[in-house]
Amino acid sequence: MKNVEIINLMKKIIKLLIVEDDEANSILLSEYFAQMGISAFMVDNGISAIEFVKSNLDTDLILMDLRLPQMNGIDATKHIKELLPECIVIAQTSYVNSETRTKTLEAGVDAFFSKPLDLNKLLEYLLQHFSI
């Protein structure tokens, strides 16, 4: 990745939400984006994700774990997309199968990545999506 591309990406992504119930994964993702100058907000369940979006309608990007307490990532994504259809939601899960992938895409997820996340592929997706 070129530094110029990363700087442009930082200018475009204003608000990032990480929805992850595994604290270590949350911290890893947060630190990865912090190295690029992108601050991340973190919540650990689907209900909190919806509440965050209700209060932050300028959210640009959500990294959504699918297996979450209180409300799973698929149901949370459905609610979030009703509130904020232009927000990019990227699903991340260790439990990959065709049924999960189909349900996730039907919920409105923009991309699907299996865990462990390949951070370079994630960044490539973001660079392409944000037309840098």
C-alpha atoms as a printed R data frame, in Angstrom:
    type eleno elety resid chain resno       x       y      z
1   ATOM     1    CA   MET     A     1   0.000   0.000  0.000
2   ATOM     2    CA   LYS     A     2   1.178   3.458 -0.790
3   ATOM     3    CA   ASN     A     3   1.278   5.942  2.066
4   ATOM     4    CA   VAL     A     4  -0.715   8.433 -0.009
5   ATOM     5    CA   GLU     A     5  -3.529   5.878 -0.423
6   ATOM     6    CA   ILE     A     6  -3.633   5.239  3.315
7   ATOM     7    CA   ILE     A     7  -3.710   8.968  4.097
8   ATOM     8    CA   ASN     A     8  -6.583   9.423  1.652
9   ATOM     9    CA   LEU     A     9  -8.412   6.515  3.258
10  ATOM    10    CA   MET     A    10  -8.020   8.140  6.673
11  ATOM    11    CA   LYS     A    11  -9.575  11.322  5.320
12  ATOM    12    CA   LYS     A    12 -12.579   9.426  4.030
13  ATOM    13    CA   ILE     A    13 -13.287   7.166  7.004
14  ATOM    14    CA   ILE     A    14 -14.452   9.421  9.766
15  ATOM    15    CA   LYS     A    15 -16.102   7.006 12.149
16  ATOM    16    CA   LEU     A    16 -15.292   3.303 12.600
17  ATOM    17    CA   LEU     A    17 -17.159   0.947 14.925
18  ATOM    18    CA   ILE     A    18 -15.721  -2.426 15.900
19  ATOM    19    CA   VAL     A    19 -18.376  -4.854 17.154
20  ATOM    20    CA   GLU     A    20 -16.506  -7.737 18.749
21  ATOM    21    CA   ASP     A    21 -17.069  -9.663 21.980
22  ATOM    22    CA   ASP     A    22 -13.479 -10.918 22.124
23  ATOM    23    CA   GLU     A    23 -11.536  -8.122 23.805
24  ATOM    24    CA   ALA     A    24  -8.190  -9.212 22.339
25  ATOM    25    CA   ASN     A    25  -9.586  -9.084 18.786
26  ATOM    26    CA   SER     A    26 -11.136  -5.681 19.464
27  ATOM    27    CA   ILE     A    27  -7.866  -4.271 20.731
28  ATOM    28    CA   LEU     A    28  -5.904  -5.753 17.821
29  ATOM    29    CA   LEU     A    29  -8.233  -4.180 15.262
30  ATOM    30    CA   SER     A    30  -8.335  -0.875 17.093
31  ATOM    31    CA   GLU     A    31  -4.539  -0.688 17.245
32  ATOM    32    CA   TYR     A    32  -4.230  -1.650 13.577
33  ATOM    33    CA   PHE     A    33  -6.460   1.238 12.526
34  ATOM    34    CA   ALA     A    34  -4.893   3.614 15.064
35  ATOM    35    CA   GLN     A    35  -1.535   3.109 13.318
36  ATOM    36    CA   MET     A    36  -3.178   4.628 10.251
37  ATOM    37    CA   GLY     A    37  -4.661   7.489 12.231
38  ATOM    38    CA   ILE     A    38  -8.184   6.045 12.315
39  ATOM    39    CA   SER     A    39  -9.838   6.081 15.738
40  ATOM    40    CA   ALA     A    40 -12.205   3.219 16.426
41  ATOM    41    CA   PHE     A    41 -15.126   2.950 18.785
42  ATOM    42    CA   MET     A    42 -15.734  -0.495 20.275
43  ATOM    43    CA   VAL     A    43 -18.799  -2.339 21.537
44  ATOM    44    CA   ASP     A    44 -19.182  -5.989 22.451
45  ATOM    45    CA   ASN     A    45 -22.712  -6.908 21.351
46  ATOM    46    CA   GLY     A    46 -25.318  -6.285 18.678
47  ATOM    47    CA   ILE     A    47 -27.659  -4.202 20.828
48  ATOM    48    CA   SER     A    48 -24.855  -1.817 21.751
49  ATOM    49    CA   ALA     A    49 -23.935  -1.558 18.065
50  ATOM    50    CA   ILE     A    50 -27.461  -0.463 17.168
51  ATOM    51    CA   GLU     A    51 -27.516   2.050 20.022
52  ATOM    52    CA   PHE     A    52 -24.150   3.429 18.895
53  ATOM    53    CA   VAL     A    53 -25.397   3.925 15.337
54  ATOM    54    CA   LYS     A    54 -28.609   5.591 16.553
55  ATOM    55    CA   SER     A    55 -26.434   8.132 18.371
56  ATOM    56    CA   ASN     A    56 -23.816   8.352 15.607
57  ATOM    57    CA   LEU     A    57 -25.560   8.554 12.255
58  ATOM    58    CA   ASP     A    58 -22.255   9.596 10.691
59  ATOM    59    CA   THR     A    59 -20.749   6.131 11.184
60  ATOM    60    CA   ASP     A    60 -18.938   5.144  7.991
61  ATOM    61    CA   LEU     A    61 -17.683   1.632  8.653
62  ATOM    62    CA   ILE     A    62 -18.566  -1.234 10.978
63  ATOM    63    CA   LEU     A    63 -16.511  -4.382 11.482
64  ATOM    64    CA   MET     A    64 -19.188  -6.777 12.726
65  ATOM    65    CA   ASP     A    65 -18.507 -10.084 14.423
66  ATOM    66    CA   LEU     A    66 -21.375 -12.482 13.795
67  ATOM    67    CA   ARG     A    67 -21.412 -14.445 17.037
68  ATOM    68    CA   LEU     A    68 -22.245 -11.917 19.712
69  ATOM    69    CA   PRO     A    69 -24.063 -11.942 23.046
70  ATOM    70    CA   GLN     A    70 -27.550 -10.400 23.387
71  ATOM    71    CA   MET     A    71 -28.028 -10.011 19.615
72  ATOM    72    CA   ASN     A    72 -26.042 -11.665 16.838
73  ATOM    73    CA   GLY     A    73 -24.281  -9.709 14.114
74  ATOM    74    CA   ILE     A    74 -26.735 -10.704 11.391
75  ATOM    75    CA   ASP     A    75 -29.744  -9.293 13.242
76  ATOM    76    CA   ALA     A    76 -27.791  -6.225 14.334
77  ATOM    77    CA   THR     A    77 -26.772  -5.583 10.724
78  ATOM    78    CA   LYS     A    78 -30.404  -5.710  9.570
79  ATOM    79    CA   HIS     A    79 -31.328  -3.009 12.109
80  ATOM    80    CA   ILE     A    80 -28.269  -0.900 11.340
81  ATOM    81    CA   LYS     A    81 -28.891  -1.006  7.585
82  ATOM    82    CA   GLU     A    82 -32.473   0.207  8.202
83  ATOM    83    CA   LEU     A    83 -31.100   3.157 10.174
84  ATOM    84    CA   LEU     A    84 -28.058   3.868  8.031
85  ATOM    85    CA   PRO     A    85 -28.132   2.065  4.661
86  ATOM    86    CA   GLU     A    86 -24.995   3.784  3.346
87  ATOM    87    CA   CYS     A    87 -22.825   2.580  6.249
88  ATOM    88    CA   ILE     A    88 -20.366  -0.127  5.177
89  ATOM    89    CA   VAL     A    89 -20.735  -3.260  7.301
90  ATOM    90    CA   ILE     A    90 -18.030  -5.894  7.042
91  ATOM    91    CA   ALA     A    91 -18.846  -9.236  8.637
92  ATOM    92    CA   GLN     A    92 -16.096 -11.158 10.348
93  ATOM    93    CA   THR     A    93 -16.464 -14.657 11.732
94  ATOM    94    CA   SER     A    94 -14.649 -17.882 12.485
95  ATOM    95    CA   TYR     A    95 -17.747 -19.866 11.578
96  ATOM    96    CA   VAL     A    96 -17.787 -19.838  7.791
97  ATOM    97    CA   ASN     A    97 -20.292 -21.882  5.849
98  ATOM    98    CA   SER     A    98 -22.522 -21.180  2.861
99  ATOM    99    CA   GLU     A    99 -25.682 -20.754  4.965
100 ATOM   100    CA   THR     A   100 -24.038 -18.180  7.237
101 ATOM   101    CA   ARG     A   101 -22.576 -16.348  4.256
102 ATOM   102    CA   THR     A   102 -25.983 -16.248  2.529
103 ATOM   103    CA   LYS     A   103 -27.844 -15.022  5.636
104 ATOM   104    CA   THR     A   104 -25.166 -12.420  6.254
105 ATOM   105    CA   LEU     A   105 -25.337 -11.044  2.719
106 ATOM   106    CA   GLU     A   106 -29.157 -11.042  2.843
107 ATOM   107    CA   ALA     A   107 -28.925  -8.943  6.025
108 ATOM   108    CA   GLY     A   108 -27.131  -6.260  4.050
109 ATOM   109    CA   VAL     A   109 -23.488  -6.893  4.854
110 ATOM   110    CA   ASP     A   110 -21.210  -5.315  2.257
111 ATOM   111    CA   ALA     A   111 -18.335  -7.790  2.628
112 ATOM   112    CA   PHE     A   112 -17.572 -11.025  4.431
113 ATOM   113    CA   PHE     A   113 -14.165 -11.918  5.903
114 ATOM   114    CA   SER     A   114 -13.282 -15.058  7.803
115 ATOM   115    CA   LYS     A   115 -11.204 -14.974 10.970
116 ATOM   116    CA   PRO     A   116  -8.410 -14.650 11.543
117 ATOM   117    CA   LEU     A   117  -8.697 -11.488  9.481
118 ATOM   118    CA   ASP     A   118  -6.133 -10.896  6.812
119 ATOM   119    CA   LEU     A   119  -5.581  -7.220  7.589
120 ATOM   120    CA   ASN     A   120  -3.903  -6.567  4.237
121 ATOM   121    CA   LYS     A   121  -6.932  -7.936  2.368
122 ATOM   122    CA   LEU     A   122  -9.223  -5.884  4.583
123 ATOM   123    CA   LEU     A   123  -7.251  -2.732  3.809
124 ATOM   124    CA   GLU     A   124  -7.266  -3.552  0.081
125 ATOM   125    CA   TYR     A   125 -11.058  -3.898  0.213
126 ATOM   126    CA   LEU     A   126 -11.389  -0.548  1.972
127 ATOM   127    CA   LEU     A   127  -9.084   1.167 -0.479
128 ATOM   128    CA   GLN     A   128 -11.108  -0.173 -3.414
129 ATOM   129    CA   HIS     A   129 -14.468   0.552 -1.820
130 ATOM   130    CA   PHE     A   130 -13.667   4.115 -0.890
131 ATOM   131    CA   SER     A   131 -12.412   4.739 -4.472
132 ATOM   132    CA   ILE     A   132  -8.940   5.895 -3.599
